[in-house]
Amino acid sequence: MEMVIGLLGILKAGGAYVPLDPGYPQERLDFMLHDVNAPIVLTQETCREKIAAFTATVLCLDSEWDKVSKACDANPDVPLRPESLAYCIYTSGSTGQPKGAGVPHQGI
């Protein structure tokens, strides 16, 4: 349930989602996090250590509802266009290095 809430919040705020599988090797997760340079990472407490080396703001949706409840509850006035980025998915890349592919709202 937290994932659905997180996804809706990200998109409603005008952000883009980058799926991170905690089962990925640590090196791959580190590369993706640094490559995308996300200002905020939504996660769960059990996955927090996987992103410990990354300097973004981290919010655990399963344990930090006190922080969420203090946030503004007004609808954000963020203009989204069809070409606005909705999410970025990382492939294995032809060289073995992950490669990000952005998908706009129009593509969904």
PDB file of C-alpha atoms in Angstrom:
ATOM      1  CA  MET A   1       0.000   0.000   0.000  1.00  0.00           C
ATOM      2  CA  GLU A   2       2.884   2.377   0.783  1.00  0.00           C
ATOM      3  CA  MET A   3       4.195   2.004  -2.773  1.00  0.00           C
ATOM      4  CA  VAL A   4       0.892   3.105  -4.308  1.00  0.00           C
ATOM      5  CA  ILE A   5       0.686   6.061  -1.915  1.00  0.00           C
ATOM      6  CA  GLY A   6       4.276   7.005  -2.723  1.00  0.00           C
ATOM      7  CA  LEU A   7       3.756   6.770  -6.473  1.00  0.00           C
ATOM      8  CA  LEU A   8       0.642   8.914  -6.394  1.00  0.00           C
ATOM      9  CA  GLY A   9       2.361  11.485  -4.190  1.00  0.00           C
ATOM     10  CA  ILE A  10       5.413  11.645  -6.449  1.00  0.00           C
ATOM     11  CA  LEU A  11       3.358  12.139  -9.590  1.00  0.00           C
ATOM     12  CA  LYS A  12       0.943  14.602  -7.987  1.00  0.00           C
ATOM     13  CA  ALA A  13       3.885  16.703  -6.781  1.00  0.00           C
ATOM     14  CA  GLY A  14       5.292  16.815 -10.320  1.00  0.00           C
ATOM     15  CA  GLY A  15       8.147  14.439  -9.595  1.00  0.00           C
ATOM     16  CA  ALA A  16       9.316  11.371 -11.457  1.00  0.00           C
ATOM     17  CA  TYR A  17       9.466   7.836 -10.103  1.00  0.00           C
ATOM     18  CA  VAL A  18      12.604   5.700 -10.309  1.00  0.00           C
ATOM     19  CA  PRO A  19      11.957   2.093  -9.254  1.00  0.00           C
ATOM     20  CA  LEU A  20      14.710   0.641  -7.084  1.00  0.00           C
ATOM     21  CA  ASP A  21      14.586  -3.064  -6.307  1.00  0.00           C
ATOM     22  CA  PRO A  22      16.251  -3.805  -2.949  1.00  0.00           C
ATOM     23  CA  GLY A  23      17.227  -7.167  -4.439  1.00  0.00           C
ATOM     24  CA  TYR A  24      19.581  -5.463  -6.905  1.00  0.00           C
ATOM     25  CA  PRO A  25      23.297  -5.690  -6.168  1.00  0.00           C
ATOM     26  CA  GLN A  26      24.482  -2.779  -3.997  1.00  0.00           C
ATOM     27  CA  GLU A  27      26.761  -1.507  -6.765  1.00  0.00           C
ATOM     28  CA  ARG A  28      23.805  -1.201  -9.166  1.00  0.00           C
ATOM     29  CA  LEU A  29      21.644   0.613  -6.604  1.00  0.00           C
ATOM     30  CA  ASP A  30      24.486   3.017  -5.782  1.00  0.00           C
ATOM     31  CA  PHE A  31      25.034   3.763  -9.476  1.00  0.00           C
ATOM     32  CA  MET A  32      21.337   4.387 -10.138  1.00  0.00           C
ATOM     33  CA  LEU A  33      20.903   6.646  -7.103  1.00  0.00           C
ATOM     34  CA  HIS A  34      23.936   8.736  -7.969  1.00  0.00           C
ATOM     35  CA  ASP A  35      23.105   8.827 -11.683  1.00  0.00           C
ATOM     36  CA  VAL A  36      19.553  10.087 -11.190  1.00  0.00           C
ATOM     37  CA  ASN A  37      20.556  12.353  -8.270  1.00  0.00           C
ATOM     38  CA  ALA A  38      17.110  12.221  -6.674  1.00  0.00           C
ATOM     39  CA  PRO A  39      16.512  14.878  -4.011  1.00  0.00           C
ATOM     40  CA  ILE A  40      14.140  12.583  -2.085  1.00  0.00           C
ATOM     41  CA  VAL A  41      14.021   8.807  -1.771  1.00  0.00           C
ATOM     42  CA  LEU A  42      10.855   7.098  -0.560  1.00  0.00           C
ATOM     43  CA  THR A  43      11.507   3.678   0.908  1.00  0.00           C
ATOM     44  CA  GLN A  44      10.670   1.293   3.732  1.00  0.00           C
ATOM     45  CA  GLU A  45      12.580   0.924   6.983  1.00  0.00           C
ATOM     46  CA  THR A  46      13.835  -2.542   5.995  1.00  0.00           C
ATOM     47  CA  CYS A  47      15.463  -1.081   2.860  1.00  0.00           C
ATOM     48  CA  ARG A  48      16.967   2.018   4.442  1.00  0.00           C
ATOM     49  CA  GLU A  49      20.456   0.528   4.823  1.00  0.00           C
ATOM     50  CA  LYS A  50      20.582  -0.161   1.061  1.00  0.00           C
ATOM     51  CA  ILE A  51      20.553   3.596   0.403  1.00  0.00           C
ATOM     52  CA  ALA A  52      22.620   4.707   3.410  1.00  0.00           C
ATOM     53  CA  ALA A  53      25.512   5.957   1.253  1.00  0.00           C
ATOM     54  CA  PHE A  54      23.234   8.272  -0.728  1.00  0.00           C
ATOM     55  CA  THR A  55      22.815  11.844   0.556  1.00  0.00           C
ATOM     56  CA  ALA A  56      19.199  12.498  -0.459  1.00  0.00           C
ATOM     57  CA  THR A  57      16.405  13.139   2.000  1.00  0.00           C
ATOM     58  CA  VAL A  58      15.008   9.730   2.907  1.00  0.00           C
ATOM     59  CA  LEU A  59      11.417   9.103   3.984  1.00  0.00           C
ATOM     60  CA  CYS A  60      10.339   5.653   5.137  1.00  0.00           C
ATOM     61  CA  LEU A  61       6.666   5.361   4.266  1.00  0.00           C
ATOM     62  CA  ASP A  62       6.095   2.473   6.649  1.00  0.00           C
ATOM     63  CA  SER A  63       7.552   4.101   9.758  1.00  0.00           C
ATOM     64  CA  GLU A  64       7.659   7.888   9.415  1.00  0.00           C
ATOM     65  CA  TRP A  65       4.004   8.875   9.171  1.00  0.00           C
ATOM     66  CA  ASP A  66       4.655  11.517  11.828  1.00  0.00           C
ATOM     67  CA  LYS A  67       6.746  13.405   9.243  1.00  0.00           C
ATOM     68  CA  VAL A  68       4.144  12.867   6.537  1.00  0.00           C
ATOM     69  CA  SER A  69       1.345  14.152   8.773  1.00  0.00           C
ATOM     70  CA  LYS A  70       3.234  17.442   9.327  1.00  0.00           C
ATOM     71  CA  ALA A  71       3.533  18.159   5.598  1.00  0.00           C
ATOM     72  CA  CYS A  72       1.222  20.569   3.822  1.00  0.00           C
ATOM     73  CA  ASP A  73      -1.993  18.845   2.778  1.00  0.00           C
ATOM     74  CA  ALA A  74      -2.977  21.374   0.087  1.00  0.00           C
ATOM     75  CA  ASN A  75      -3.068  20.153  -3.487  1.00  0.00           C
ATOM     76  CA  PRO A  76       0.178  21.164  -5.190  1.00  0.00           C
ATOM     77  CA  ASP A  77      -0.256  23.543  -8.086  1.00  0.00           C
ATOM     78  CA  VAL A  78       2.265  21.899 -10.375  1.00  0.00           C
ATOM     79  CA  PRO A  79       1.700  22.280 -14.112  1.00  0.00           C
ATOM     80  CA  LEU A  80       2.335  18.971 -15.834  1.00  0.00           C
ATOM     81  CA  ARG A  81       2.612  18.628 -19.557  1.00  0.00           C
ATOM     82  CA  PRO A  82       2.411  15.445 -21.636  1.00  0.00           C
ATOM     83  CA  GLU A  83       6.192  15.568 -22.141  1.00  0.00           C
ATOM     84  CA  SER A  84       6.904  15.920 -18.394  1.00  0.00           C
ATOM     85  CA  LEU A  85       8.891  12.997 -17.027  1.00  0.00           C
ATOM     86  CA  ALA A  86       6.750  10.430 -15.186  1.00  0.00           C
ATOM     87  CA  TYR A  87       9.369   7.793 -14.459  1.00  0.00           C
ATOM     88  CA  CYS A  88      12.830   6.601 -15.307  1.00  0.00           C
ATOM     89  CA  ILE A  89      13.560   2.918 -15.713  1.00  0.00           C
ATOM     90  CA  TYR A  90      17.072   1.527 -15.769  1.00  0.00           C
ATOM     91  CA  THR A  91      18.029  -1.178 -18.229  1.00  0.00           C
ATOM     92  CA  SER A  92      21.070  -3.390 -17.989  1.00  0.00           C
ATOM     93  CA  GLY A  93      22.737  -1.305 -20.699  1.00  0.00           C
ATOM     94  CA  SER A  94      24.599  -2.829 -23.617  1.00  0.00           C
ATOM     95  CA  THR A  95      27.932  -2.285 -21.838  1.00  0.00           C
ATOM     96  CA  GLY A  96      26.793  -3.834 -18.575  1.00  0.00           C
ATOM     97  CA  GLN A  97      26.430  -0.370 -16.998  1.00  0.00           C
ATOM     98  CA  PRO A  98      22.794   0.488 -16.146  1.00  0.00           C
ATOM     99  CA  LYS A  99      21.256   3.029 -18.512  1.00  0.00           C
ATOM    100  CA  GLY A 100      18.272   5.207 -17.602  1.00  0.00           C
ATOM    101  CA  ALA A 101      15.362   5.594 -19.997  1.00  0.00           C
ATOM    102  CA  GLY A 102      12.866   8.368 -19.216  1.00  0.00           C
ATOM    103  CA  VAL A 103       9.165   7.887 -19.866  1.00  0.00           C
ATOM    104  CA  PRO A 104       6.926  10.975 -20.117  1.00  0.00           C
ATOM    105  CA  HIS A 105       3.338  11.176 -18.903  1.00  0.00           C
ATOM    106  CA  GLN A 106       2.209  11.019 -22.520  1.00  0.00           C
ATOM    107  CA  GLY A 107       3.836   7.580 -22.856  1.00  0.00           C
ATOM    108  CA  ILE A 108       1.748   6.138 -20.054  1.00  0.00           C
TER     109      ILE A 108
END
